[in-house]
Amino acid sequence: MSHFYAVALLVFTAGWCPCAADVGDFTSCLQFFYKSWPPKGLAGTQICQRYYNQYRFATLYSRPRRSPWFSAYMYGVPTGKRPTASWKFEPQLAYPGADGNMIPFPPGPLDQNVVDSQAVEPDYINSTYGRGHLNPSLHHNTREDRYSTFTLTNVVPQKKGSNSGPWEVLEWNVNKTLGDYCLGEAYVVTGIIPYQKDDRWLRNRVAVPEYLWSAYCCPKYNNSLPEELKDAFPTYAAIGRNDRTSTEEIVPINQTAKKQFRGYDVRQMPLATLEMYLKDRFSTVVSVFYEQCSGSD
Ligand SMILES: *[C@@H]1O[C@H](CO)[C@@H](O)[C@H](O)[C@H]1NC(C)=O
Ligand SMILES: *[C@@H]1O[C@H](CO)[C@@H](O)[C@H](O)[C@H]1NC(C)=O
Ligand SMILES: *[C@@H]1O[C@H](CO)[C@@H](O)[C@H](O)[C@H]1NC(C)=O
Ligand SMILES: *[C@@H]1O[C@H](CO)[C@@H](O)[C@H](O)[C@H]1NC(C)=O
């Protein structure tokens, strides 16, 4: 047993922690939401994602699905290459009194409470689904912020054709758009839409989403926008397919796209259109940003 894991176990069993509220409410991490206003309409376990004793972003997690509903973060212009970080888990999901910091998976057998409470690395091994970040490491400036995105509570089973195709292109485009034209803070929320019926699962444990969605809010931006970005501020959204066999009502398929990416299209759309689809699919009004990011106080 590694020294690190032994310490982690001690912390679990002793139940010592000054920060037990990290699971259960967003009050310690409201700064990651526009106007400190978390999205309305979705329910789950609220996680203030903590790494090296700092809050990095926020996640609404579904314990029964062992995967997130959404992650919310502030965009930062990236520097350097995509890091290869170790994958981490959330001790507080397994032990209510545990330290609030995410922990790298230890080598060797896993603690059964961890396995029961969340997705673990073996869930994703030998699968046709990869680990799709909701909050991507690309949208962050510092090393620690980038590393902190490698926690399985920020990840959903995502098809490679989406993750290395149109969804990655969306992440690049959002990076360029916000990096070049957003002048103040940019708040991003990225989430999932489940299958309407007959959920699909990884190893009967981790629920697979039918779609991913994303929206940003940048109230202060450069007004001299190029023609193709005229509709991209202050807010914009997108929905991406995670199943090439899904029907085409929400996102049509481009039949001329490269074969490995065909059927994983991303459709960009106004925030109001995204919220219309979310309302339809969740059967309740879902509001992503305070007053639709209208910029009014
Ligand atoms: C993955 O597949 C290989 C080859 O079939 C097998 O040896 C290994 O145990 C599998 N790993 C997991 C985590 O299921
Ligand atoms: C992200 O956006 C910034 C600002 O436009 C740019 O300098 C950088 O090259 C972009 N990174 C990637 C990986 O596209
Ligand atoms: C706004 O964009 C224009 C055109 O790209 C650029 O010349 C100008 O420097 C930008 N202004 C600010 C404040 O970034
Ligand atoms: C469809 O995909 C092709 C090849 O990637 C691209 O050139 C074309 O612009 C796409 N059409 C639409 C409507 O997005």
PDB file of N, CA and C in Angstrom, residues 34 66 74 109 119-120 127 159 175 179 223-224 229 251 262:
ATOM      1  N   TYR A  34     -22.400  32.205 -13.180  1.00  0.00           N
ATOM      2  CA  TYR A  34     -22.726  33.598 -13.487  1.00  0.00           C
ATOM      3  C   TYR A  34     -23.707  34.133 -12.448  1.00  0.00           C
ATOM      4  N   ARG A  66     -23.870   7.320 -11.522  1.00  0.00           N
ATOM      5  CA  ARG A  66     -22.413   7.382 -11.323  1.00  0.00           C
ATOM      6  C   ARG A  66     -21.737   8.241 -12.398  1.00  0.00           C
ATOM      7  N   MET A  74     -15.213  28.498 -14.937  1.00  0.00           N
ATOM      8  CA  MET A  74     -14.851  29.739 -15.593  1.00  0.00           C
ATOM      9  C   MET A  74     -13.754  29.452 -16.596  1.00  0.00           C
ATOM     10  N   PRO A 109      -6.048  -2.922  -5.427  1.00  0.00           N
ATOM     11  CA  PRO A 109      -7.492  -3.041  -5.254  1.00  0.00           C
ATOM     12  C   PRO A 109      -8.107  -1.762  -4.695  1.00  0.00           C
ATOM     13  N   ALA A 119     -17.957   6.153 -10.363  1.00  0.00           N
ATOM     14  CA  ALA A 119     -17.258   5.435 -11.432  1.00  0.00           C
ATOM     15  C   ALA A 119     -15.797   5.285 -11.063  1.00  0.00           C
ATOM     16  N   VAL A 120     -15.207   4.163 -11.473  1.00  0.00           N
ATOM     17  CA  VAL A 120     -13.788   3.917 -11.209  1.00  0.00           C
ATOM     18  C   VAL A 120     -13.123   3.518 -12.524  1.00  0.00           C
ATOM     19  N   SER A 127     -13.834  -0.722 -23.183  1.00  0.00           N
ATOM     20  CA  SER A 127     -15.146  -0.237 -23.569  1.00  0.00           C
ATOM     21  C   SER A 127     -15.039   0.501 -24.901  1.00  0.00           C
ATOM     22  N   LYS A 159     -18.451   8.496 -26.933  1.00  0.00           N
ATOM     23  CA  LYS A 159     -17.926   7.782 -28.097  1.00  0.00           C
ATOM     24  C   LYS A 159     -16.714   8.523 -28.651  1.00  0.00           C
ATOM     25  N   ASN A 175     -12.874  27.830 -27.303  1.00  0.00           N
ATOM     26  CA  ASN A 175     -11.601  28.388 -26.828  1.00  0.00           C
ATOM     27  C   ASN A 175     -11.197  29.607 -27.649  1.00  0.00           C
ATOM     28  N   GLY A 179     -11.372  33.183 -26.038  1.00  0.00           N
ATOM     29  CA  GLY A 179     -10.014  33.697 -25.882  1.00  0.00           C
ATOM     30  C   GLY A 179      -9.807  34.992 -26.663  1.00  0.00           C
ATOM     31  N   ASN A 223     -16.987  44.386 -29.031  1.00  0.00           N
ATOM     32  CA  ASN A 223     -18.114  44.613 -29.939  1.00  0.00           C
ATOM     33  C   ASN A 223     -17.744  44.518 -31.411  1.00  0.00           C
ATOM     34  N   SER A 224     -16.463  44.644 -31.748  1.00  0.00           N
ATOM     35  CA  SER A 224     -16.111  44.521 -33.171  1.00  0.00           C
ATOM     36  C   SER A 224     -15.918  43.054 -33.524  1.00  0.00           C
ATOM     37  N   LEU A 229     -19.285  35.578 -36.021  1.00  0.00           N
ATOM     38  CA  LEU A 229     -19.462  35.493 -34.566  1.00  0.00           C
ATOM     39  C   LEU A 229     -20.505  36.479 -34.039  1.00  0.00           C
ATOM     40  N   VAL A 251     -30.340  17.030 -33.495  1.00  0.00           N
ATOM     41  CA  VAL A 251     -29.112  17.321 -34.244  1.00  0.00           C
ATOM     42  C   VAL A 251     -29.075  16.477 -35.516  1.00  0.00           C
ATOM     43  N   ARG A 262     -18.874  10.486 -38.594  1.00  0.00           N
ATOM     44  CA  ARG A 262     -20.245  10.611 -39.089  1.00  0.00           C
ATOM     45  C   ARG A 262     -21.249  10.184 -38.027  1.00  0.00           C
TER      46      ARG A 262
END
